[in-house]
């Protein structure tokens, strides 16, 4: 019989028998995903849609895109914002515009798009280990990977927590390397009190549907370098400098008017999205702080954070429930917990085949990616959802011996 979400959540998970993996009814009647989009003011969005349809100007750097670029640049404290169809194409364009070639140093603990944006244009991603304290690229490990073929470094502000920008800027300038940041997770976050967007030669953000603010699909290149901004603008639009006048190789990386409209609405609602994320994060923290084997990734409260990822660092305890078994238990409850970014870009194709030895230099990366669990958050998740999810985790940890035995037996 179909049950409402409230009914399903209300039943406490206190004993193994109540868990769906052992035949109990799932916690949520429908899958509760990570990455349910944050949707802002619908009326405002519909009004934008009316404007767009009325004007019959749908794409090609129309008024909504220009307005979004202006607002997002001001909000980020950066001179130039070039909006794109997604962050992957933005990375590809920025990498090319900066003249990166040969080898570029990049973490493997990232979404595979960071590496693909290089490999796609025959540039070798040289995978660098992370600093376990920050979970971001380790500048001293990056230094050891510099070779005569290295032309750049791409740091990733993983989970929105800034890289060691200062050390990477010093390393890049001492070695005459280009420096970019994949800031896909870091919209609205700060480094030493300054909004992310203006560091290195350029930064790239993502406005994918699953991100803290979305434009359906979308991304942007942010930079304080006017010449670079001009170049990426050309490259985003096939290299056209005016009608019939192509002056550069280019691609189609344009953002549509409807996406820009969603961006304008999302920007207006950004504080509400972050408040919902923060509330969920604090509820998870309160519920999970004393559970053995579970460490919730903390954000630096002296900075601005968007709290869009709730990340657990899970250590298998004596009870013997593995990370993947805990995820399986959650999935059976319809909680779609994820193992971002397992198994690491270096263990995905084509990198696994091209660079089979890469893992030798990545012990911290592999250790982290074998332990991570990301939990649902965002405006589609409320505090009762968080409580119910934490009940399952608590029940699993508290009864881990019995659960592990029953799982082995089955
Ligand atoms: N660099 C980094 C560090 C990134 O994390 C990413 C993207 C990029 C670069 C590239 O940015 P884009 O080119 O995408 O702008 C998701 C996203 O697809 C991906 O954008 C994101 N990172 C990554 C962290 O997460 P998956 O593999 O988790 O699957 P996906 O997109 O199917 O979404 C997860 C769940 O969200 C779905 O199972 C259901 C739910 N969902 C998804 C969509 C699209 C919804 O409820 N509604 C939706 O509209 O990659």
Short mmCIF file of C-alpha atoms and ligand atoms in Angstrom, two decimals:
data_model
loop_
_atom_site.label_atom_id
_atom_site.label_comp_id
_atom_site.label_asym_id
_atom_site.label_seq_id
_atom_site.Cartn_x
_atom_site.Cartn_y
_atom_site.Cartn_z
CA UNK A 1 0.00 0.00 0.00
CA UNK A 2 1.37 3.44 -0.93
CA UNK A 3 2.43 5.39 2.13
CA UNK A 4 3.06 9.08 2.46
CA UNK A 5 6.56 10.28 3.12
CA UNK A 6 5.46 11.40 6.59
CA UNK A 7 4.08 7.95 7.47
CA UNK A 8 7.18 6.24 6.20
CA UNK A 9 9.52 8.53 8.07
CA UNK A 10 7.58 8.32 11.29
CA UNK A 11 8.45 4.68 11.91
CA UNK A 12 11.64 4.61 13.97
CA UNK A 13 14.58 2.52 12.84
CA UNK A 14 15.94 1.25 16.11
CA UNK A 15 16.51 -2.43 15.53
CA UNK A 16 17.97 -4.33 12.57
CA UNK A 17 14.57 -5.91 11.85
CA UNK A 18 13.14 -2.46 11.10
CA UNK A 19 15.68 -1.89 8.30
CA UNK A 20 14.56 -2.31 4.69
CA UNK A 21 17.60 -4.48 3.94
CA UNK A 22 16.05 -7.09 6.26
CA UNK A 23 12.54 -6.71 4.89
CA UNK A 24 11.24 -3.57 6.63
CA UNK A 25 9.34 -0.98 4.60
CA UNK A 26 11.72 1.58 3.07
CA UNK A 27 12.11 4.85 4.87
CA UNK A 28 11.12 6.88 1.82
CA UNK A 29 8.43 5.78 -0.65
CA UNK A 30 10.37 7.53 -3.46
CA UNK A 31 14.15 7.76 -3.91
CA UNK A 32 15.65 10.66 -2.00
CA UNK A 33 18.46 11.79 -4.28
CA UNK A 34 21.56 13.76 -3.69
CA UNK A 35 21.39 16.69 -6.04
CA UNK A 36 17.65 17.40 -6.18
CA UNK A 37 17.74 20.84 -7.79
CA UNK A 38 17.17 23.96 -5.73
CA UNK A 39 14.32 25.80 -7.42
CA UNK A 40 13.86 29.48 -6.61
CA UNK A 41 10.99 31.89 -7.24
CA UNK A 42 8.84 30.22 -9.90
CA UNK A 43 6.78 33.32 -10.69
CA UNK A 44 9.93 35.30 -11.37
CA UNK A 45 11.16 32.53 -13.64
CA UNK A 46 7.90 32.42 -15.57
CA UNK A 47 8.05 36.21 -15.98
CA UNK A 48 11.54 35.84 -17.47
CA UNK A 49 10.24 33.12 -19.78
CA UNK A 50 7.51 35.47 -21.01
CA UNK A 51 10.13 38.15 -21.74
CA UNK A 52 12.27 35.68 -23.62
CA UNK A 53 9.41 34.33 -25.73
CA UNK A 54 8.13 37.85 -26.37
CA UNK A 55 11.53 39.04 -27.53
CA UNK A 56 12.19 35.90 -29.60
CA UNK A 57 15.80 36.10 -28.51
CA UNK A 58 16.65 32.67 -27.18
CA UNK A 59 20.43 32.40 -27.11
CA UNK A 60 23.70 33.92 -28.49
CA UNK A 61 24.60 36.28 -25.64
CA UNK A 62 21.16 37.84 -25.38
CA UNK A 63 20.03 40.32 -22.72
CA UNK A 64 19.41 37.72 -19.98
CA UNK A 65 22.87 36.20 -20.43
CA UNK A 66 24.51 39.62 -20.40
CA UNK A 67 22.57 40.58 -17.26
CA UNK A 68 23.41 37.31 -15.54
CA UNK A 69 27.11 37.68 -16.40
CA UNK A 70 27.15 41.22 -15.01
CA UNK A 71 25.34 40.27 -11.80
CA UNK A 72 27.37 37.13 -11.21
CA UNK A 73 30.69 38.95 -11.76
CA UNK A 74 29.69 41.72 -9.31
CA UNK A 75 28.44 39.21 -6.75
CA UNK A 76 31.67 37.20 -7.03
CA UNK A 77 33.88 40.31 -6.89
CA UNK A 78 35.47 39.43 -10.23
CA UNK A 79 35.86 41.65 -13.28
CA UNK A 80 34.75 39.20 -15.96
CA UNK A 81 32.22 36.38 -16.10
CA UNK A 82 31.73 34.47 -19.35
CA UNK A 83 28.70 32.20 -19.04
CA UNK A 84 28.75 28.84 -20.80
CA UNK A 85 26.51 25.86 -21.55
CA UNK A 86 28.17 23.82 -18.76
CA UNK A 87 31.35 23.78 -16.67
CA UNK A 88 33.03 21.01 -18.66
CA UNK A 89 33.06 23.09 -21.84
CA UNK A 90 34.10 26.12 -19.74
CA UNK A 91 37.10 24.12 -18.48
CA UNK A 92 38.00 23.05 -22.01
CA UNK A 93 37.81 26.61 -23.32
CA UNK A 94 39.76 28.12 -20.42
CA UNK A 95 42.47 25.44 -20.64
CA UNK A 96 42.87 26.14 -24.35
CA UNK A 97 42.74 29.91 -24.01
CA UNK A 98 45.49 29.77 -21.39
CA UNK A 99 47.68 27.80 -23.78
CA UNK A 100 48.00 24.77 -21.54
CA UNK A 101 49.54 21.79 -23.34
CA UNK A 102 51.83 18.82 -22.66
CA UNK A 103 51.19 17.99 -18.99
CA UNK A 104 48.93 19.64 -16.45
CA UNK A 105 48.91 18.73 -12.76
CA UNK A 106 45.46 17.99 -11.40
CA UNK A 107 43.98 16.08 -8.45
CA UNK A 108 42.36 12.71 -9.04
CA UNK A 109 39.91 13.29 -6.17
CA UNK A 110 37.46 15.17 -8.37
CA UNK A 111 34.60 14.63 -10.77
CA UNK A 112 36.10 13.06 -13.89
CA UNK A 113 35.26 16.16 -15.99
CA UNK A 114 38.35 17.95 -14.62
CA UNK A 115 40.66 15.32 -16.15
CA UNK A 116 38.54 14.84 -19.27
CA UNK A 117 38.73 18.56 -20.12
CA UNK A 118 42.50 18.06 -20.49
CA UNK A 119 42.61 14.64 -22.11
CA UNK A 120 39.92 15.76 -24.58
CA UNK A 121 42.51 18.11 -26.05
CA UNK A 122 45.47 15.72 -25.88
CA UNK A 123 46.89 17.21 -22.68
CA UNK A 124 48.09 14.68 -20.14
CA UNK A 125 46.47 15.03 -16.72
CA UNK A 126 49.22 14.27 -14.20
CA UNK A 127 47.35 13.15 -11.11
CA UNK A 128 48.46 14.69 -7.86
CA UNK A 129 47.74 13.50 -4.34
CA UNK A 130 45.67 15.47 -1.85
CA UNK A 131 46.56 16.86 1.52
CA UNK A 132 44.43 14.73 3.87
CA UNK A 133 43.72 17.77 6.07
CA UNK A 134 42.13 19.82 3.28
CA UNK A 135 41.25 16.99 0.85
CA UNK A 136 42.51 19.37 -1.87
CA UNK A 137 45.58 19.16 -4.11
CA UNK A 138 48.75 19.06 -2.01
CA UNK A 139 51.05 21.87 -3.21
CA UNK A 140 54.23 20.06 -2.14
CA UNK A 141 53.16 16.90 -3.99
CA UNK A 142 52.37 19.11 -7.02
CA UNK A 143 55.86 20.55 -6.87
CA UNK A 144 57.38 17.07 -7.11
CA UNK A 145 55.37 16.35 -10.26
CA UNK A 146 56.61 19.34 -12.26
CA UNK A 147 58.51 18.19 -15.35
CA UNK A 148 59.86 19.97 -18.44
CA UNK A 149 56.46 19.22 -20.08
CA UNK A 150 54.34 20.81 -17.35
CA UNK A 151 52.44 23.92 -18.46
CA UNK A 152 49.87 24.33 -15.73
CA UNK A 153 48.13 23.34 -12.52
CA UNK A 154 44.41 22.97 -11.99
CA UNK A 155 43.30 23.00 -8.36
CA UNK A 156 39.81 21.82 -7.45
CA UNK A 157 38.04 23.45 -4.49
CA UNK A 158 36.58 20.10 -3.43
CA UNK A 159 33.22 20.30 -1.61
CA UNK A 160 33.54 24.12 -1.89
CA UNK A 161 36.46 24.25 0.55
CA UNK A 162 39.18 26.40 -1.00
CA UNK A 163 42.53 24.97 -2.07
CA UNK A 164 45.72 26.37 -0.58
CA UNK A 165 45.54 29.18 -3.12
CA UNK A 166 48.53 31.07 -1.78
CA UNK A 167 50.92 28.08 -2.03
CA UNK A 168 49.64 27.17 -5.50
CA UNK A 169 49.98 30.74 -6.75
CA UNK A 170 53.57 30.82 -5.49
CA UNK A 171 54.35 27.44 -7.08
CA UNK A 172 52.85 28.49 -10.41
CA UNK A 173 54.65 31.80 -10.55
CA UNK A 174 58.04 30.31 -9.49
CA UNK A 175 57.76 27.73 -12.27
CA UNK A 176 56.13 29.92 -14.89
CA UNK A 177 52.99 27.77 -14.99
CA UNK A 178 49.40 28.69 -15.67
CA UNK A 179 47.08 28.22 -12.71
CA UNK A 180 43.38 27.52 -12.91
CA UNK A 181 40.79 26.44 -10.39
CA UNK A 182 37.91 24.11 -10.97
CA UNK A 183 35.46 25.88 -8.68
CA UNK A 184 32.46 23.79 -9.72
CA UNK A 185 31.55 23.23 -6.03
CA UNK A 186 32.53 26.62 -4.69
CA UNK A 187 29.91 29.14 -5.80
CA UNK A 188 29.45 31.61 -2.94
CA UNK A 189 32.41 30.28 -0.92
CA UNK A 190 35.35 32.40 0.19
CA UNK A 191 39.10 32.03 0.61
CA UNK A 192 40.49 34.35 3.28
CA UNK A 193 37.27 36.32 3.15
CA UNK A 194 37.33 36.86 -0.63
CA UNK A 195 34.77 35.19 -2.88
CA UNK A 196 36.15 32.41 -5.01
CA UNK A 197 36.32 33.38 -8.69
CA UNK A 198 39.26 35.75 -8.91
CA UNK A 199 42.12 33.42 -7.99
CA UNK A 200 44.78 32.06 -10.37
CA UNK A 201 44.52 32.95 -14.06
CA UNK A 202 40.88 31.83 -14.18
CA UNK A 203 38.29 29.88 -12.22
CA UNK A 204 35.43 27.79 -13.57
CA UNK A 205 32.10 27.35 -11.79
CA UNK A 206 29.27 24.93 -12.52
CA UNK A 207 25.56 25.73 -12.53
CA UNK A 208 24.50 22.15 -13.22
CA UNK A 209 21.04 21.19 -11.94
CA UNK A 210 22.59 19.43 -8.94
CA UNK A 211 24.68 22.41 -7.82
CA UNK A 212 23.84 24.88 -5.04
CA UNK A 213 22.52 27.30 -7.66
CA UNK A 214 21.65 26.08 -11.10
CA UNK A 215 20.86 27.31 -14.57
CA UNK A 216 19.46 23.86 -15.56
CA UNK A 217 22.81 23.21 -17.27
CA UNK A 218 25.49 25.88 -17.18
CA UNK A 219 28.86 27.11 -16.12
CA UNK A 220 31.08 30.16 -16.28
CA UNK A 221 34.68 31.24 -16.63
CA UNK A 222 35.65 33.94 -14.14
CA UNK A 223 38.79 36.03 -14.44
CA UNK A 224 40.27 39.43 -13.72
CA UNK A 225 42.28 39.26 -16.95
CA UNK A 226 40.49 41.30 -19.64
CA UNK A 227 42.48 39.84 -22.52
CA UNK A 228 41.73 36.30 -21.41
CA UNK A 229 38.03 37.15 -21.00
CA UNK A 230 37.94 38.50 -24.55
CA UNK A 231 39.58 35.33 -25.86
CA UNK A 232 37.25 32.91 -24.08
CA UNK A 233 34.26 34.97 -25.24
CA UNK A 234 35.41 34.48 -28.84
CA UNK A 235 36.11 30.79 -28.31
CA UNK A 236 32.67 30.28 -26.76
CA UNK A 237 31.07 31.48 -30.00
CA UNK A 238 33.01 29.68 -32.78
CA UNK A 239 35.64 32.46 -32.82
CA UNK A 240 33.24 35.03 -34.34
CA UNK A 241 34.35 38.64 -33.85
CA UNK A 242 31.37 39.94 -35.83
CA UNK A 243 29.27 38.76 -38.72
CA UNK A 244 31.21 36.61 -41.18
CA UNK A 245 34.42 37.36 -39.31
CA UNK A 246 36.01 34.39 -37.57
CA UNK A 247 39.35 35.28 -36.00
CA UNK A 248 39.97 32.31 -33.72
CA UNK A 249 39.31 28.60 -33.44
CA UNK A 250 36.22 28.13 -31.31
CA UNK A 251 33.36 25.95 -30.23
CA UNK A 252 29.74 26.38 -29.26
CA UNK A 253 29.84 26.94 -25.50
CA UNK A 254 27.02 29.46 -25.23
CA UNK A 255 24.52 29.67 -22.39
CA UNK A 256 20.87 30.00 -23.45
CA UNK A 257 18.59 32.84 -22.37
CA UNK A 258 16.38 30.47 -20.37
CA UNK A 259 19.39 29.16 -18.46
CA UNK A 260 20.51 32.71 -17.72
CA UNK A 261 16.99 33.51 -16.47
CA UNK A 262 17.19 30.55 -14.09
CA UNK A 263 20.59 31.88 -13.03
CA UNK A 264 19.15 35.31 -12.22
CA UNK A 265 16.38 33.74 -10.15
CA UNK A 266 18.80 31.34 -8.43
CA UNK A 267 21.13 34.19 -7.55
CA UNK A 268 18.24 36.09 -5.92
CA UNK A 269 17.37 32.97 -3.88
CA UNK A 270 20.96 31.95 -3.13
CA UNK A 271 20.85 32.86 0.57
CA UNK A 272 17.73 30.70 1.05
CA UNK A 273 19.44 27.73 -0.61
CA UNK A 274 22.48 28.07 1.61
CA UNK A 275 20.31 28.49 4.72
CA UNK A 276 18.56 25.18 3.92
CA UNK A 277 21.90 23.46 3.32
CA UNK A 278 23.33 24.86 6.51
CA UNK A 279 20.34 23.79 8.54
CA UNK A 280 20.62 20.24 7.19
CA UNK A 281 24.37 20.21 7.78
CA UNK A 282 23.90 21.28 11.40
CA UNK A 283 21.21 18.65 11.96
CA UNK A 284 23.44 15.93 10.52
CA UNK A 285 26.29 17.18 12.69
CA UNK A 286 24.20 17.14 15.86
CA UNK A 287 22.93 13.62 15.20
CA UNK A 288 26.16 12.02 13.99
CA UNK A 289 28.82 13.70 16.10
CA UNK A 290 29.09 10.93 18.70
CA UNK A 291 28.81 7.93 16.43
CA UNK A 292 31.99 5.83 16.29
CA UNK A 293 33.56 5.55 12.84
CA UNK A 294 31.69 8.54 11.43
CA UNK A 295 33.37 11.89 10.88
CA UNK A 296 31.38 14.65 9.22
CA UNK A 297 33.47 16.89 6.97
CA UNK A 298 33.66 20.30 8.65
CA UNK A 299 33.54 23.68 6.98
CA UNK A 300 35.71 26.55 8.15
CA UNK A 301 33.24 28.81 9.92
CA UNK A 302 35.53 31.82 9.48
CA UNK A 303 34.77 31.61 5.74
CA UNK A 304 31.53 31.75 3.77
CA UNK A 305 30.44 28.25 2.74
CA UNK A 306 27.58 26.97 0.64
CA UNK A 307 27.30 23.67 2.59
CA UNK A 308 26.13 21.89 -0.56
CA UNK A 309 27.88 18.62 0.24
CA UNK A 310 27.31 16.60 3.40
CA UNK A 311 30.33 14.34 3.40
CA UNK A 312 31.01 11.51 5.84
CA UNK A 313 34.42 10.04 6.36
CA UNK A 314 33.50 6.50 7.36
CA UNK A 315 35.90 4.11 9.05
CA UNK A 316 34.86 0.50 9.23
CA UNK A 317 34.67 -0.44 12.90
CA UNK A 318 35.04 -3.74 14.68
CA UNK A 319 31.46 -4.59 13.78
CA UNK A 320 32.67 -5.03 10.22
CA UNK A 321 30.11 -3.03 8.25
CA UNK A 322 31.98 -1.72 5.22
CA UNK A 323 31.39 1.67 3.63
CA UNK A 324 29.70 0.02 0.66
CA UNK A 325 27.44 -2.07 2.93
CA UNK A 326 26.32 1.08 4.76
CA UNK A 327 25.55 2.68 1.40
CA UNK A 328 23.63 -0.43 0.39
CA UNK A 329 21.62 -0.25 3.62
CA UNK A 330 20.78 3.40 2.88
CA UNK A 331 19.81 2.66 -0.74
CA UNK A 332 17.40 -0.03 0.42
CA UNK A 333 15.71 2.74 2.45
CA UNK A 334 15.55 4.79 -0.79
CA UNK A 335 18.27 7.13 0.46
CA UNK A 336 20.52 7.56 -2.57
CA UNK A 337 23.81 8.16 -0.71
CA UNK A 338 26.81 8.45 -3.06
CA UNK A 339 30.52 7.60 -3.03
CA UNK A 340 31.74 10.82 -4.70
CA UNK A 341 34.31 10.64 -6.39
CA UNK A 342 35.07 6.96 -6.11
CA UNK A 343 37.18 5.30 -7.46
CA UNK A 344 39.11 8.46 -8.48
CA UNK A 345 39.69 9.72 -11.98
CA UNK A 346 42.96 7.75 -12.24
CA UNK A 347 41.03 4.49 -11.82
CA UNK A 348 38.58 5.38 -14.59
CA UNK A 349 39.12 5.02 -18.33
CA UNK A 350 41.07 6.07 -20.27
CA UNK A 351 43.40 6.97 -17.39
CA UNK A 352 43.47 3.52 -15.82
CA UNK A 353 44.86 2.10 -19.07
CA UNK A 354 47.02 5.06 -20.08
CA UNK A 355 48.61 5.60 -16.66
CA UNK A 356 48.33 2.31 -14.76
CA UNK A 357 50.99 3.37 -12.24
CA UNK A 358 49.26 6.64 -11.27
CA UNK A 359 47.83 5.20 -8.06
CA UNK A 360 51.32 4.76 -6.58
CA UNK A 361 51.53 8.51 -6.06
CA UNK A 362 48.00 8.81 -4.70
CA UNK A 363 47.81 7.04 -1.32
CA UNK A 364 45.83 9.81 0.40
CA UNK A 365 43.44 10.11 -2.54
CA UNK A 366 42.69 6.38 -2.53
CA UNK A 367 42.33 6.32 1.26
CA UNK A 368 39.80 9.16 1.12
CA UNK A 369 37.77 7.86 -1.81
CA UNK A 370 37.44 4.45 -0.18
CA UNK A 371 35.79 6.07 2.85
CA UNK A 372 33.56 8.88 1.56
CA UNK A 373 29.77 8.84 1.80
CA UNK A 374 27.76 11.85 0.57
CA UNK A 375 24.27 12.31 1.97
CA UNK A 376 21.23 14.12 0.55
CA UNK A 377 20.75 17.78 1.31
CA UNK A 378 19.41 20.93 -0.38
CA UNK A 379 15.97 22.53 -0.30
CA UNK A 380 14.27 19.22 -1.15
CA UNK A 381 15.46 17.72 2.14
CA UNK A 382 14.07 18.83 5.51
CA UNK A 383 15.07 18.22 9.10
CA UNK A 384 12.67 15.27 9.50
CA UNK A 385 14.37 13.64 6.48
CA UNK A 386 17.77 14.21 8.06
CA UNK A 387 16.59 12.72 11.35
CA UNK A 388 15.20 9.66 9.62
CA UNK A 389 18.44 9.13 7.64
CA UNK A 390 20.47 9.51 10.83
CA UNK A 391 18.24 6.91 12.56
CA UNK A 392 19.29 4.38 9.92
CA UNK A 393 22.97 5.21 10.27
CA UNK A 394 22.76 5.12 14.07
CA UNK A 395 20.91 1.82 14.06
CA UNK A 396 23.50 0.34 11.68
CA UNK A 397 26.44 1.47 13.78
CA UNK A 398 24.83 0.49 17.09
CA UNK A 399 23.99 -3.00 15.83
CA UNK A 400 26.92 -3.45 13.46
CA UNK A 401 27.94 -6.88 14.78
CA UNK A 402 24.51 -8.36 14.32
CA UNK A 403 23.93 -6.65 10.97
CA UNK A 404 27.31 -7.75 9.60
CA UNK A 405 26.59 -11.34 10.70
CA UNK A 406 23.16 -11.33 9.07
CA UNK A 407 24.55 -9.82 5.85
CA UNK A 408 27.27 -12.48 5.71
CA UNK A 409 24.69 -15.19 6.25
CA UNK A 410 22.47 -13.88 3.47
N1 LIG B 1 34.23 19.73 -11.98
C1 LIG B 1 33.72 19.23 -10.85
C2 LIG B 1 34.57 19.19 -9.63
C3 LIG B 1 32.39 18.77 -10.82
O1 LIG B 1 31.88 18.25 -9.69
C4 LIG B 1 31.63 18.83 -12.00
C5 LIG B 1 30.27 18.31 -12.02
C6 LIG B 1 32.21 19.38 -13.16
C7 LIG B 1 33.53 19.82 -13.10
C8 LIG B 1 31.46 19.48 -14.44
O2 LIG B 1 30.36 20.35 -14.33
P1 LIG B 1 29.19 20.33 -15.45
O3 LIG B 1 29.80 20.16 -16.78
O4 LIG B 1 28.27 19.18 -15.09
O5 LIG B 1 28.52 21.67 -15.27
C9 LIG B 1 26.57 15.03 -10.85
C10 LIG B 1 26.49 16.13 -11.88
O6 LIG B 1 25.95 15.64 -13.10
C11 LIG B 1 27.79 16.82 -12.15
O7 LIG B 1 27.48 18.05 -12.76
C12 LIG B 1 28.52 17.10 -10.86
N2 LIG B 1 29.81 17.66 -11.06
C13 LIG B 1 28.67 15.84 -10.05
C14 LIG B 1 29.33 16.10 -8.74
O8 LIG B 1 27.38 15.33 -9.77
P2 LIG B 1 26.21 12.43 -10.95
O9 LIG B 1 27.06 11.39 -11.57
O10 LIG B 1 26.05 12.40 -9.51
O11 LIG B 1 24.80 12.26 -11.56
P3 LIG B 1 23.52 13.09 -11.91
O12 LIG B 1 23.84 14.30 -12.72
O13 LIG B 1 22.68 12.11 -12.53
O14 LIG B 1 22.84 13.63 -10.58
C15 LIG B 1 22.72 12.94 -9.33
C16 LIG B 1 21.30 12.78 -8.87
O15 LIG B 1 20.63 14.02 -8.80
C17 LIG B 1 20.46 11.93 -9.79
O16 LIG B 1 20.59 10.61 -9.48
C18 LIG B 1 19.05 12.44 -9.54
C19 LIG B 1 19.24 13.85 -9.05
N3 LIG B 1 18.81 14.80 -10.07
C20 LIG B 1 19.61 15.06 -11.13
C21 LIG B 1 19.20 15.94 -12.09
C22 LIG B 1 20.10 16.23 -13.28
C23 LIG B 1 17.55 15.38 -9.95
O17 LIG B 1 16.83 15.10 -9.00
N4 LIG B 1 17.17 16.26 -10.90
C24 LIG B 1 17.93 16.59 -11.97
O18 LIG B 1 17.56 17.44 -12.81
O19 LIG B 1 26.88 13.83 -11.44
#
